[in-house]
Structures are given as C-alpha cells and as structure tokens.
GROMACS .gro file of C-alpha atoms in nm:
model
  498
    1MET     CA    1  -0.374   0.631  -1.154
    2ALA     CA    2  -0.701   0.646  -0.968
    3THR     CA    3  -1.005   0.791  -1.138
    4VAL     CA    4  -1.167   1.102  -0.997
    5PHE     CA    5  -1.539   1.166  -1.047
    6SER     CA    6  -1.638   1.528  -1.036
    7VAL     CA    7  -1.949   1.726  -1.114
    8CYS     CA    8  -1.916   1.944  -1.419
    9SER     CA    9  -1.997   2.310  -1.382
   10GLY     CA   10  -2.363   2.392  -1.415
   11SER     CA   11  -2.487   2.034  -1.435
   12SER     CA   12  -2.522   1.717  -1.236
   13PHE     CA   13  -2.324   1.515  -1.488
   14LEU     CA   14  -2.030   1.322  -1.349
   15SER     CA   15  -1.707   1.313  -1.545
   16PRO     CA   16  -1.377   1.133  -1.491
   17CYS     CA   17  -1.074   1.349  -1.417
   18THR     CA   18  -0.739   1.236  -1.554
   19SER     CA   19  -0.522   1.507  -1.403
   20HIS     CA   20  -0.194   1.353  -1.285
   21THR     CA   21  -0.149   1.609  -1.010
   22ARG     CA   22  -0.494   1.558  -0.866
   23CYS     CA   23  -0.539   1.186  -0.912
   24LEU     CA   24  -0.197   1.052  -0.823
   25SER     CA   25  -0.158   0.865  -0.496
   26PHE     CA   26   0.143   0.687  -0.346
   27SER     CA   27  -0.075   0.474  -0.120
   28PRO     CA   28  -0.449   0.401  -0.106
   29LYS     CA   29  -0.496   0.716   0.098
   30GLY     CA   30  -0.277   0.935  -0.124
   31SER     CA   31   0.016   0.975   0.114
   32PRO     CA   32   0.362   0.987  -0.047
   33LEU     CA   33   0.539   0.946   0.288
   34LEU     CA   34   0.700   0.635   0.423
   35HIS     CA   35   0.548   0.631   0.769
   36HIS     CA   36   0.290   0.376   0.657
   37LEU     CA   37   0.553   0.106   0.596
   38LYS     CA   38   0.476  -0.202   0.798
   39LYS     CA   39   0.700  -0.498   0.724
   40PRO     CA   40   1.054  -0.581   0.615
   41LEU     CA   41   1.176  -0.764   0.308
   42SER     CA   42   1.456  -0.999   0.219
   43VAL     CA   43   1.620  -1.018  -0.121
   44LYS     CA   44   1.303  -1.156  -0.271
   45SER     CA   45   0.978  -1.277  -0.126
   46LEU     CA   46   0.774  -1.590  -0.164
   47SER     CA   47   0.479  -1.540  -0.395
   48SER     CA   48   0.346  -1.895  -0.400
   49LEU     CA   49   0.113  -2.049  -0.151
   50GLY     CA   50   0.321  -2.360  -0.097
   51THR     CA   51   0.647  -2.437   0.081
   52GLN     CA   52   0.958  -2.424  -0.135
   53GLU     CA   53   1.272  -2.622  -0.079
   54VAL     CA   54   1.584  -2.468   0.066
   55SER     CA   55   1.888  -2.476  -0.159
   56SER     CA   56   2.204  -2.657  -0.054
   57VAL     CA   57   2.414  -2.379  -0.210
   58SER     CA   58   2.643  -2.212   0.042
   59VAL     CA   59   2.579  -1.852   0.140
   60SER     CA   60   2.814  -1.583   0.011
   61PRO     CA   61   3.127  -1.477   0.200
   62ALA     CA   62   2.949  -1.149   0.283
   63VAL     CA   63   2.670  -1.339   0.460
   64THR     CA   64   2.922  -1.556   0.645
   65THR     CA   65   3.106  -1.243   0.764
   66PHE     CA   66   2.778  -1.082   0.867
   67TRP     CA   67   2.681  -1.391   1.067
   68GLN     CA   68   3.020  -1.401   1.239
   69TRP     CA   69   2.983  -1.035   1.333
   70LEU     CA   70   2.643  -1.106   1.489
   71LYS     CA   71   2.802  -1.387   1.691
   72GLU     CA   72   3.082  -1.163   1.814
   73GLU     CA   73   2.832  -0.897   1.914
   74GLY     CA   74   2.624  -1.149   2.106
   75VAL     CA   75   2.315  -1.106   1.888
   76ILE     CA   76   2.311  -1.477   1.808
   77SER     CA   77   2.441  -1.783   1.984
   78SER     CA   78   2.435  -2.161   1.960
   79LYS     CA   79   2.077  -2.142   2.088
   80THR     CA   80   1.956  -1.927   1.797
   81PRO     CA   81   1.715  -2.157   1.609
   82VAL     CA   82   1.766  -2.003   1.262
   83LYS     CA   83   2.048  -1.933   1.020
   84PRO     CA   84   2.070  -1.748   0.686
   85SER     CA   85   2.049  -1.973   0.380
   86VAL     CA   86   2.014  -1.953   0.005
   87VAL     CA   87   1.644  -2.006  -0.072
   88PRO     CA   88   1.423  -1.973  -0.382
   89GLU     CA   89   1.359  -1.607  -0.292
   90GLY     CA   90   1.734  -1.536  -0.274
   91LEU     CA   91   1.828  -1.526   0.093
   92GLY     CA   92   1.618  -1.626   0.393
   93LEU     CA   93   1.617  -1.766   0.744
   94VAL     CA   94   1.605  -2.143   0.782
   95ALA     CA   95   1.529  -2.337   1.100
   96THR     CA   96   1.821  -2.527   1.253
   97LYS     CA   97   1.578  -2.723   1.471
   98ASP     CA   98   1.203  -2.775   1.499
   99ILE     CA   99   1.037  -2.445   1.590
  100SER     CA  100   0.698  -2.419   1.755
  101ARG     CA  101   0.434  -2.165   1.663
  102ASN     CA  102   0.500  -1.829   1.840
  103GLU     CA  103   0.848  -1.941   1.945
  104VAL     CA  104   1.109  -1.662   1.951
  105VAL     CA  105   1.352  -1.710   1.662
  106LEU     CA  106   1.573  -1.406   1.712
  107GLN     CA  107   1.619  -1.091   1.921
  108VAL     CA  108   1.814  -0.785   1.810
  109PRO     CA  109   1.923  -0.519   2.066
  110LYS     CA  110   1.826  -0.159   1.998
  111ARG     CA  111   2.188  -0.047   1.952
  112PHE     CA  112   2.184  -0.226   1.616
  113TRP     CA  113   1.860  -0.072   1.494
  114ILE     CA  114   1.875   0.183   1.213
  115ASN     CA  115   1.613   0.447   1.291
  116PRO     CA  116   1.571   0.822   1.352
  117ASP     CA  117   1.727   0.780   1.699
  118ALA     CA  118   2.043   0.640   1.540
  119VAL     CA  119   2.050   0.938   1.304
  120ALA     CA  120   1.999   1.187   1.589
  121ALA     CA  121   2.292   1.036   1.781
  122SER     CA  122   2.523   1.049   1.478
  123GLU     CA  123   2.741   1.326   1.333
  124ILE     CA  124   2.465   1.421   1.088
  125GLY     CA  125   2.197   1.438   1.358
  126ASN     CA  126   2.189   1.818   1.377
  127VAL     CA  127   2.164   1.882   1.004
  128CYS     CA  128   1.894   1.614   0.968
  129SER     CA  129   1.684   1.721   1.264
  130GLY     CA  130   1.429   1.909   1.054
  131LEU     CA  131   1.386   1.640   0.790
  132LYS     CA  132   1.109   1.387   0.752
  133PRO     CA  133   1.217   1.071   0.936
  134TRP     CA  134   1.257   0.862   0.622
  135LEU     CA  135   1.477   1.124   0.457
  136SER     CA  136   1.713   1.142   0.752
  137VAL     CA  137   1.737   0.762   0.774
  138ALA     CA  138   1.796   0.739   0.398
  139LEU     CA  139   2.089   0.981   0.422
  140PHE     CA  140   2.217   0.790   0.724
  141LEU     CA  141   2.209   0.461   0.530
  142ILE     CA  142   2.402   0.612   0.239
  143ARG     CA  143   2.663   0.769   0.466
  144GLU     CA  144   2.714   0.463   0.685
  145ARG     CA  145   2.749   0.240   0.381
  146SER     CA  146   3.053   0.445   0.273
  147ARG     CA  147   3.226   0.439   0.613
  148ASP     CA  148   3.488   0.175   0.695
  149ASP     CA  149   3.430   0.228   1.067
  150SER     CA  150   3.052   0.200   1.059
  151LEU     CA  151   2.890  -0.025   1.318
  152TRP     CA  152   2.693  -0.179   1.032
  153LYS     CA  153   2.985  -0.225   0.789
  154HIS     CA  154   2.924  -0.602   0.776
  155TYR     CA  155   2.551  -0.555   0.725
  156PHE     CA  156   2.553  -0.339   0.412
  157PRO     CA  157   2.721  -0.601   0.185
  158VAL     CA  158   2.428  -0.834   0.261
  159LEU     CA  159   2.170  -0.584   0.134
  160PRO     CA  160   2.057  -0.608  -0.229
  161LYS     CA  161   2.148  -0.337  -0.477
  162GLU     CA  162   1.786  -0.339  -0.586
  163THR     CA  163   1.474  -0.554  -0.570
  164ASP     CA  164   1.215  -0.632  -0.833
  165SER     CA  165   1.015  -0.330  -0.715
  166THR     CA  166   0.871  -0.141  -1.010
  167ILE     CA  167   1.074   0.167  -0.911
  168TYR     CA  168   1.378  -0.016  -1.054
  169TRP     CA  169   1.218  -0.131  -1.379
  170SER     CA  170   1.348  -0.019  -1.717
  171GLU     CA  171   1.127   0.170  -1.961
  172GLU     CA  172   1.077  -0.150  -2.159
  173GLU     CA  173   0.971  -0.338  -1.846
  174LEU     CA  174   0.738  -0.056  -1.742
  175SER     CA  175   0.572  -0.068  -2.083
  176GLU     CA  176   0.435  -0.409  -1.981
  177ILE     CA  177   0.214  -0.241  -1.719
  178GLN     CA  178   0.076   0.016  -1.963
  179GLY     CA  179  -0.273   0.125  -1.862
  180THR     CA  180  -0.239   0.009  -1.501
  181GLN     CA  181  -0.269   0.223  -1.192
  182LEU     CA  182   0.063   0.075  -1.082
  183LEU     CA  183   0.244   0.241  -1.373
  184ASN     CA  184   0.122   0.588  -1.283
  185THR     CA  185   0.188   0.531  -0.914
  186THR     CA  186   0.541   0.407  -0.991
  187LEU     CA  187   0.618   0.708  -1.209
  188GLY     CA  188   0.477   0.938  -0.942
  189VAL     CA  189   0.688   0.779  -0.669
  190LYS     CA  190   1.002   0.805  -0.883
  191GLU     CA  191   0.933   1.171  -0.950
  192TYR     CA  192   0.870   1.232  -0.581
  193VAL     CA  193   1.194   1.061  -0.478
  194GLN     CA  194   1.393   1.254  -0.739
  195ASN     CA  195   1.249   1.586  -0.622
  196GLU     CA  196   1.328   1.502  -0.259
  197PHE     CA  197   1.683   1.412  -0.356
  198MET     CA  198   1.736   1.738  -0.544
  199ARG     CA  199   1.613   1.932  -0.242
  200LEU     CA  200   1.841   1.739  -0.008
  201GLN     CA  201   2.137   1.802  -0.238
  202GLU     CA  202   2.076   2.175  -0.227
  203GLU     CA  203   1.983   2.214   0.139
  204ILE     CA  204   2.177   1.941   0.323
  205ILE     CA  205   2.439   1.751   0.125
  206LEU     CA  206   2.627   2.023  -0.067
  207PRO     CA  207   2.633   2.280   0.219
  208ASN     CA  208   2.783   2.014   0.452
  209LYS     CA  209   3.073   1.870   0.257
  210LYS     CA  210   3.261   1.777   0.575
  211LEU     CA  211   2.977   1.548   0.673
  212PHE     CA  212   2.923   1.422   0.317
  213PRO     CA  213   3.274   1.431   0.160
  214PHE     CA  214   3.184   1.178  -0.108
  215PRO     CA  215   2.950   1.215  -0.408
  216ILE     CA  216   2.592   1.101  -0.345
  217THR     CA  217   2.403   1.012  -0.661
  218LEU     CA  218   2.036   0.971  -0.739
  219ASP     CA  219   2.101   0.597  -0.771
  220ASP     CA  220   2.236   0.596  -0.414
  221PHE     CA  221   1.921   0.769  -0.296
  222PHE     CA  222   1.694   0.527  -0.481
  223TRP     CA  223   1.885   0.240  -0.320
  224ALA     CA  224   1.820   0.384   0.027
  225PHE     CA  225   1.457   0.456  -0.059
  226GLY     CA  226   1.410   0.098  -0.176
  227ILE     CA  227   1.570  -0.041   0.139
  228LEU     CA  228   1.332   0.160   0.357
  229ARG     CA  229   1.031   0.092   0.138
  230SER     CA  230   1.090  -0.281   0.157
  231ARG     CA  231   1.261  -0.351   0.489
  232ALA     CA  232   1.130  -0.106   0.747
  233PHE     CA  233   0.924  -0.216   1.047
  234SER     CA  234   0.678   0.028   1.202
  235ARG     CA  235   0.457  -0.173   1.435
  236LEU     CA  236   0.686  -0.157   1.737
  237ARG     CA  237   0.564   0.025   2.046
  238ASN     CA  238   0.788   0.330   2.017
  239GLU     CA  239   0.902   0.308   1.657
  240ASN     CA  240   0.758   0.443   1.333
  241LEU     CA  241   1.048   0.360   1.102
  242VAL     CA  242   1.320   0.112   1.188
  243VAL     CA  243   1.542  -0.127   0.995
  244ILE     CA  244   1.646  -0.435   1.193
  245PRO     CA  245   1.957  -0.614   1.062
  246LEU     CA  246   1.912  -0.993   1.058
  247ALA     CA  247   1.534  -0.972   1.111
  248ASP     CA  248   1.496  -0.826   0.763
  249LEU     CA  249   1.626  -1.148   0.608
  250ILE     CA  250   1.297  -1.324   0.680
  251ASN     CA  251   1.072  -1.381   0.381
  252HIS     CA  252   0.698  -1.350   0.320
  253SER     CA  253   0.453  -1.633   0.266
  254ALA     CA  254   0.085  -1.616   0.180
  255ARG     CA  255   0.039  -1.922   0.401
  256VAL     CA  256   0.087  -1.696   0.704
  257THR     CA  257  -0.246  -1.535   0.786
  258THR     CA  258  -0.150  -1.328   1.090
  259GLU     CA  259   0.076  -1.027   1.136
  260ASP     CA  260   0.144  -1.086   1.506
  261HIS     CA  261   0.513  -1.173   1.502
  262ALA     CA  262   0.718  -0.862   1.586
  263TYR     CA  263   0.752  -0.733   1.941
  264GLU     CA  264   0.956  -0.476   2.131
  265VAL     CA  265   1.065  -0.618   2.465
  266LYS     CA  266   1.317  -0.528   2.731
  267GLY     CA  267   1.578  -0.785   2.816
  268ALA     CA  268   1.944  -0.882   2.832
  269ALA     CA  269   2.141  -0.723   2.548
  270GLY     CA  270   2.481  -0.849   2.657
  271LEU     CA  271   2.662  -1.001   2.952
  272PHE     CA  272   2.601  -0.706   3.184
  273SER     CA  273   2.357  -0.487   2.990
  274TRP     CA  274   1.983  -0.453   2.936
  275ASP     CA  275   1.818  -0.285   2.642
  276TYR     CA  276   1.509  -0.282   2.425
  277LEU     CA  277   1.511  -0.585   2.197
  278PHE     CA  278   1.336  -0.649   1.869
  279SER     CA  279   1.183  -0.993   1.920
  280LEU     CA  280   1.066  -1.197   1.623
  281ARG     CA  281   0.844  -1.502   1.666
  282SER     CA  282   0.755  -1.766   1.411
  283PRO     CA  283   0.383  -1.745   1.324
  284LEU     CA  284   0.393  -2.110   1.207
  285SER     CA  285   0.537  -2.435   1.334
  286VAL     CA  286   0.849  -2.512   1.132
  287LYS     CA  287   1.053  -2.829   1.093
  288ALA     CA  288   1.433  -2.824   1.101
  289GLY     CA  289   1.564  -2.738   0.755
  290GLU     CA  290   1.251  -2.548   0.653
  291GLN     CA  291   1.233  -2.176   0.596
  292VAL     CA  292   1.076  -1.946   0.856
  293TYR     CA  293   0.824  -1.702   0.713
  294ILE     CA  294   0.612  -1.406   0.819
  295GLN     CA  295   0.326  -1.213   0.662
  296TYR     CA  296   0.436  -0.872   0.535
  297ASP     CA  297   0.090  -0.718   0.521
  298LEU     CA  298  -0.251  -0.880   0.492
  299ASN     CA  299  -0.416  -0.565   0.359
  300LYS     CA  300  -0.186  -0.475   0.071
  301SER     CA  301  -0.295  -0.525  -0.287
  302ASN     CA  302  -0.075  -0.697  -0.542
  303ALA     CA  303   0.011  -0.356  -0.687
  304GLU     CA  304   0.134  -0.239  -0.347
  305LEU     CA  305   0.334  -0.558  -0.300
  306ALA     CA  306   0.492  -0.504  -0.641
  307LEU     CA  307   0.579  -0.143  -0.564
  308ASP     CA  308   0.710  -0.198  -0.212
  309TYR     CA  309   0.867  -0.543  -0.225
  310GLY     CA  310   0.895  -0.654  -0.586
  311PHE     CA  311   0.663  -0.954  -0.590
  312ILE     CA  312   0.295  -1.040  -0.617
  313GLU     CA  313   0.083  -1.327  -0.489
  314PRO     CA  314  -0.118  -1.560  -0.713
  315ASN     CA  315  -0.406  -1.509  -0.469
  316SER     CA  316  -0.672  -1.327  -0.674
  317ASP     CA  317  -0.810  -1.165  -0.358
  318ARG     CA  318  -0.498  -0.942  -0.361
  319ASN     CA  319  -0.607  -0.787  -0.691
  320ALA     CA  320  -0.747  -0.438  -0.644
  321TYR     CA  321  -0.840  -0.117  -0.819
  322THR     CA  322  -0.860   0.221  -0.648
  323LEU     CA  323  -1.144   0.454  -0.740
  324THR     CA  324  -1.083   0.814  -0.642
  325LEU     CA  325  -1.403   1.013  -0.619
  326GLY     CA  326  -1.407   1.390  -0.593
  327ILE     CA  327  -1.640   1.685  -0.545
  328SER     CA  328  -1.560   1.938  -0.814
  329GLU     CA  329  -1.498   2.297  -0.707
  330SER     CA  330  -1.715   2.399  -1.004
  331ASP     CA  331  -2.014   2.214  -0.859
  332PRO     CA  332  -2.282   2.473  -0.770
  333PHE     CA  333  -2.342   2.279  -0.448
  334TYR     CA  334  -1.970   2.236  -0.368
  335ASP     CA  335  -1.977   2.390  -0.020
  336ASP     CA  336  -2.281   2.195   0.095
  337LYS     CA  337  -2.151   1.865  -0.043
  338LEU     CA  338  -1.809   1.918   0.109
  339ASP     CA  339  -1.963   1.994   0.447
  340ILE     CA  340  -2.170   1.675   0.432
  341ALA     CA  341  -1.870   1.468   0.321
  342GLU     CA  342  -1.648   1.603   0.599
  343THR     CA  343  -1.919   1.552   0.859
  344ASN     CA  344  -1.924   1.184   0.763
  345GLY     CA  345  -1.549   1.122   0.760
  346PHE     CA  346  -1.470   1.200   0.396
  347GLY     CA  347  -1.337   1.501   0.210
  348GLU     CA  348  -1.327   1.674  -0.125
  349THR     CA  349  -1.151   1.363  -0.253
  350ALA     CA  350  -1.219   1.010  -0.131
  351TYR     CA  351  -1.022   0.695  -0.213
  352PHE     CA  352  -1.192   0.356  -0.233
  353ASP     CA  353  -0.986   0.040  -0.271
  354ILE     CA  354  -1.198  -0.225  -0.439
  355PHE     CA  355  -1.067  -0.580  -0.404
  356TYR     CA  356  -1.156  -0.879  -0.619
  357ASN     CA  357  -1.432  -1.097  -0.477
  358GLN     CA  358  -1.500  -0.840  -0.205
  359PRO     CA  359  -1.806  -0.612  -0.163
  360LEU     CA  360  -1.777  -0.243  -0.244
  361PRO     CA  361  -1.607  -0.044   0.036
  362PRO     CA  362  -1.830   0.115   0.302
  363GLY     CA  363  -1.931   0.468   0.216
  364MET     CA  364  -1.858   0.441  -0.155
  365ILE     CA  365  -2.220   0.432  -0.277
  366PRO     CA  366  -2.339   0.714  -0.045
  367TYR     CA  367  -2.041   0.925  -0.155
  368LEU     CA  368  -2.122   0.855  -0.520
  369ARG     CA  369  -2.484   0.957  -0.463
  370LEU     CA  370  -2.366   1.275  -0.290
  371VAL     CA  371  -2.136   1.368  -0.579
  372ALA     CA  372  -2.413   1.298  -0.832
  373LEU     CA  373  -2.677   1.487  -0.637
  374GLY     CA  374  -2.838   1.774  -0.827
  375GLY     CA  375  -3.153   1.897  -0.995
  376THR     CA  376  -3.473   1.825  -0.801
  377ASP     CA  377  -3.275   1.610  -0.554
  378ALA     CA  378  -3.073   1.908  -0.434
  379PHE     CA  379  -3.326   1.980  -0.157
  380LEU     CA  380  -3.147   1.709   0.046
  381LEU     CA  381  -2.849   1.945   0.069
  382GLU     CA  382  -3.045   2.205   0.264
  383ALA     CA  383  -2.951   2.271   0.626
  384LEU     CA  384  -3.276   2.109   0.740
  385PHE     CA  385  -3.144   1.768   0.629
  386ARG     CA  386  -2.780   1.818   0.734
  387ASN     CA  387  -2.794   1.574   1.026
  388THR     CA  388  -2.986   1.305   0.838
  389VAL     CA  389  -2.875   1.337   0.476
  390TRP     CA  390  -2.609   1.064   0.496
  391SER     CA  391  -2.866   0.810   0.614
  392HIS     CA  392  -3.081   0.910   0.316
  393LEU     CA  393  -2.779   0.859   0.086
  394GLU     CA  394  -2.738   0.505   0.218
  395LEU     CA  395  -3.050   0.428   0.012
  396PRO     CA  396  -3.140   0.522  -0.347
  397VAL     CA  397  -3.231   0.891  -0.373
  398SER     CA  398  -3.401   0.901  -0.710
  399ARG     CA  399  -3.401   0.711  -1.035
  400ASP     CA  400  -3.210   0.989  -1.210
  401ASN     CA  401  -2.942   0.997  -0.940
  402GLU     CA  402  -2.898   0.619  -0.935
  403GLU     CA  403  -2.900   0.591  -1.313
  404LEU     CA  404  -2.638   0.866  -1.346
  405LEU     CA  405  -2.387   0.715  -1.107
  406CYS     CA  406  -2.432   0.368  -1.260
  407ARG     CA  407  -2.378   0.499  -1.610
  408VAL     CA  408  -2.068   0.701  -1.523
  409VAL     CA  409  -1.904   0.422  -1.324
  410ARG     CA  410  -1.963   0.178  -1.609
  411GLU     CA  411  -1.831   0.424  -1.868
  412THR     CA  412  -1.524   0.480  -1.654
  413CYS     CA  413  -1.463   0.105  -1.627
  414LYS     CA  414  -1.498   0.069  -2.003
  415SER     CA  415  -1.255   0.355  -2.062
  416ALA     CA  416  -1.001   0.211  -1.816
  417LEU     CA  417  -1.023  -0.135  -1.973
  418ALA     CA  418  -0.953   0.016  -2.315
  419GLY     CA  419  -0.623   0.154  -2.183
  420TYR     CA  420  -0.455  -0.186  -2.147
  421HIS     CA  421  -0.260  -0.323  -2.441
  422THR     CA  422  -0.364  -0.683  -2.379
  423THR     CA  423  -0.683  -0.869  -2.297
  424ILE     CA  424  -0.737  -1.102  -2.004
  425GLU     CA  425  -0.736  -1.395  -2.249
  426GLU     CA  426  -0.398  -1.287  -2.387
  427ASP     CA  427  -0.260  -1.250  -2.035
  428ASN     CA  428  -0.378  -1.598  -1.942
  429LYS     CA  429  -0.207  -1.742  -2.248
  430LEU     CA  430   0.117  -1.564  -2.158
  431LYS     CA  431   0.103  -1.711  -1.808
  432GLU     CA  432   0.127  -2.059  -1.958
  433ALA     CA  433   0.487  -1.984  -2.063
  434LYS     CA  434   0.785  -1.954  -1.829
  435LEU     CA  435   0.821  -1.579  -1.771
  436ASP     CA  436   1.095  -1.388  -1.594
  437SER     CA  437   0.993  -1.249  -1.255
  438ARG     CA  438   0.921  -0.894  -1.368
  439LEU     CA  439   0.718  -0.989  -1.675
  440ALA     CA  440   0.522  -1.238  -1.464
  441MET     CA  441   0.446  -0.956  -1.219
  442ALA     CA  442   0.338  -0.725  -1.501
  443VAL     CA  443   0.102  -0.986  -1.647
  444GLY     CA  444  -0.042  -1.061  -1.303
  445ILE     CA  445  -0.097  -0.694  -1.219
  446ARG     CA  446  -0.268  -0.594  -1.542
  447GLU     CA  447  -0.481  -0.909  -1.547
  448GLY     CA  448  -0.582  -0.849  -1.185
  449GLU     CA  449  -0.681  -0.487  -1.244
  450LYS     CA  450  -0.889  -0.584  -1.546
  451LYS     CA  451  -1.073  -0.852  -1.348
  452VAL     CA  452  -1.158  -0.600  -1.076
  453LEU     CA  453  -1.277  -0.347  -1.334
  454GLN     CA  454  -1.498  -0.611  -1.491
  455GLN     CA  455  -1.631  -0.694  -1.145
  456ILE     CA  456  -1.711  -0.326  -1.076
  457ASP     CA  457  -1.883  -0.298  -1.412
  458GLU     CA  458  -2.091  -0.608  -1.339
  459VAL     CA  459  -2.199  -0.469  -1.001
  460PHE     CA  460  -2.328  -0.147  -1.154
  461LYS     CA  461  -2.477  -0.330  -1.452
  462GLU     CA  462  -2.689  -0.527  -1.207
  463LYS     CA  463  -2.784  -0.201  -1.032
  464GLU     CA  464  -2.901  -0.061  -1.367
  465LEU     CA  465  -3.123  -0.364  -1.422
  466GLU     CA  466  -3.283  -0.304  -1.082
  467LEU     CA  467  -3.357   0.067  -1.130
  468ASP     CA  468  -3.730   0.013  -1.190
  469LEU     CA  469  -3.755  -0.212  -0.886
  470LEU     CA  470  -3.588   0.017  -0.633
  471GLU     CA  471  -3.768   0.224  -0.374
  472TYR     CA  472  -3.655   0.587  -0.389
  473TYR     CA  473  -3.659   0.869  -0.134
  474GLN     CA  474  -3.992   1.025  -0.229
  475GLU     CA  475  -4.172   0.689  -0.207
  476ARG     CA  476  -4.010   0.612   0.129
  477ARG     CA  477  -4.107   0.958   0.255
  478LEU     CA  478  -4.472   0.912   0.152
  479LYS     CA  479  -4.479   0.575   0.327
  480ASP     CA  480  -4.340   0.730   0.644
  481LEU     CA  481  -4.623   0.986   0.629
  482GLY     CA  482  -4.882   0.715   0.568
  483LEU     CA  483  -4.962   0.857   0.225
  484CYS     CA  484  -4.837   0.563   0.021
  485GLY     CA  485  -4.930   0.196   0.035
  486GLU     CA  486  -4.682  -0.088   0.072
  487SER     CA  487  -4.717  -0.163  -0.298
  488GLY     CA  488  -4.617   0.194  -0.379
  489ASP     CA  489  -4.966   0.318  -0.470
  490ILE     CA  490  -5.036   0.679  -0.366
  491LEU     CA  491  -5.340   0.691  -0.137
  492GLY     CA  492  -5.655   0.896  -0.191
  493ASP     CA  493  -5.665   1.220  -0.392
  494LEU     CA  494  -5.294   1.286  -0.332
  495GLU     CA  495  -5.205   1.113  -0.659
  496LYS     CA  496  -5.333   1.402  -0.870
  497PHE     CA  497  -5.079   1.635  -0.706
  498MET     CA  498  -4.781   1.412  -0.782
   0.00000   0.00000   0.00000
C-alpha cells in the first residue's frame, strides 16, 4: 500500500496516512481498470536474462488440436516460421527456421480476436453494452469456454487455469509478502474483482438465464480476469483490449529492450478475403530451434509483473516503491495548495513510483515542499505568487520546510521497513537455496522494496546533512534585489532588520 503524506489540522506537520480506502491503488496511478494492460502472457514468462533451452517434450494433445485448427482456418501455413513448444516457462513459440530481427512471425485475422467488438456481435452483446469493456469480455470468455460450438473451442483448452500471479496465491503464500505494497495491492484487486462479480451476478447473469444457463462461479470470473490481466494487448491502432489466440503464446525476455513488435495491418485473411490482421514481429534475430521472445512492458516494476503475469525479473532496476503524497482536507491552506497542485498537473493525491538506482521522479520534491508548506512560508501561497510558486518550490523554500519533509520521509521509510518480517540479509540467504517459483517471487519482491526504501532514506539523509549549506528562498530573494552578497552576507544596515 502506498503511503500518503498529509498535513495535520492546525499545523504544518506531515503525517503518514494508512487508510486502505485512500491509499490503495491498482496501478501506479491508482486506476483499478484494465484499460492500461499492454502485453500478453503465455503460461509462464522468462525471468532470467539469458536464453534457456527448449525442451524436447512433445506438446499436449490440446496444443496439437489447437495448431491443427489454426491450419484449417488458414491462420498458419508451411511458411509460418514458429510453432508452439514446451519451454522452461511452460509453453512458448519456437523458431522453425532462422528469423531475422523485425521479421513477421505470425499474423492473426481480426475474426479470431476476442475483444469488445466480438462481444457486441454475440448473443450477449445487448446485455453487456453498458459494461466496462473488460467486464463484457470477461463474461464473453466464460460463456464461450462453456459452448461446444464456440469459434474458439480449440483455444480455451490451451489457456492455463491460473498463473503465478499473486491474485491466485494462498493465504500461506501471501504471508511471504507481508509488509509489501504488493500484498495490499493484491488484496485490493481481489476485493475489487469480487465486488464486480457480485454486481454482475445481480444485474446481468441471474436476470438473463437464457443467455447464461450454466452456473458462473467467482473462480470462473477470476480465471477470466487473470486471462485479461495477463494476455491482453492494447497498443493496436483501434483496440484498447484484445486477446489474440496464438500470439499470446509468446513469452517475455528481459533481453528484449524494445516494445515495437505488435502491429495492426490490413491484408489477406483467406483465399478471397481481406481483413485487419494482428501482425507480430520478432524484436531479435533468432536461430532455428530457439524461442522467440518479446518485451511485455519496459516500465513495469517487479511488483506489477508479479501481479499481472506471475513472474519477476532479477534485474534490480525493476524494483520500485510507490510513495503516495496527499494534501489533507484539514490543512488550513488546503484550497490554495490544491489549486497550485492542479495548476501544475497534480491533484489532492499524487503517486510517485521510485525505482532502484533511478533519481527521484520529477515533481516529487516540489510537491513535498508544497504539502509541508506552512508557518512563515505560507506567504508563497498568496495569489500574488500563484503563477511563480511552483518554480520557487523547485528550490529549497526554508530550512524548516526542508528539514520537515526530510524527517517525515525518513520516518516513513523506517516505519515501512519495520513492517517486513525478514531482513535483506535473511532474504539473500534464502535466495541461495532452490525455492519454488512463488516463494522466489516473494523473496525478490520484499527484498527489492526494502532496497528502494533504503535508497530513499539515504537520499533524504544526505539532504539533511546539506541543510546548513543550502540557499533558501529569502536569501535568493535578497540576492535578486541586490541586498545580499554572493557569500550570503546581508549588505549595509539591512542586517539589523532581519
């Protein structure tokens, strides 16, 4: 759960808020919706930086049937340079010949896409028309999976029942991420999904028994949610949420450093037909027999990867911690501060994702100074400064202001670090043993968060040590007026008035 800083009533003291309802966020920007999904997922995803060998084990009968169906439908042919294979991640696409960088490896016609358009054209289109796109597609997935005459009847047996996403973890497994932001986010997402399901049951499913003649359980809904969370593309020209059978078998690799691989093109979709095609290109050169990979999302933290896809990367730069800063409604300067924040692209609450080995996010320090502003510094909130106050906040305002925000951030880091049930040293020792995938993820997540918290603490510790050396607003103002020397000495008789 992200930490919210707010000004206590009647003072300029900053305090952390631990309210679940206010602090919880499903993504770095606090959105619980699925429209931010960006990449698909196969059964599991590659978390190492190297290339892993492809297994010689034969694929399951379900995969063989699925592949034959794709052949019969003309989606693949003898020229298709990839095939599904058993790989270390579970199931993936392996090159049948040498593939060049940016070479097209598959194309899937739009008639096979699972998206809001497919829902709208189906029997449940009318009753789902007012739903959020992801909810309608989730119901569509559940319904189609139960139909013997579904166009995708050979696709559903290939899909996993669940991934290693934390939404599927047991209570015992979740206890291993005690104290992490990922735990609170996971619990929040599960509660959100359950509430959405209960609403759908009451408003859509039960009143339309002819359309949904079979029982739909919460487990069914979590399965559909997980499929969308992990397999949906959203970077196509006209698509915000689309599942592409076959394309979603491709796995992730940290070796891929670009996301330019998915395209929507118009081309031949059959012997005498043209349609929009989902075109997937290999971002790397691949030798015959090697697995083809893509990059799911360069900007996601390890916690987001764990929640969405069920894996993490060993790359420490993926470790992150989200600070959520807020202007308290009890702040006597609430209206002025909110106006300044909104004028500069922020709001009452602002989310800052801090990544390991990366500088603090833009705007974080000015926002902190704004939230901490009070006492004799409050004159900067007056209308006279409204157009220039943010530029003043880019630099230290006063020693009291800077000292306050440093102290509170460091206290918050210390409090957060105390919430974990292991130390970084204990986590490192655990990593020496062979851990199952979920425990390895848990250890990696909690260790990563702690390292980022220590990094944040170190940044503000250094700021505290520099407090006496900083140049504050009043000194800068006197210099601008020519009333203060470069060394900071006040000129002439003005000193006696200061």
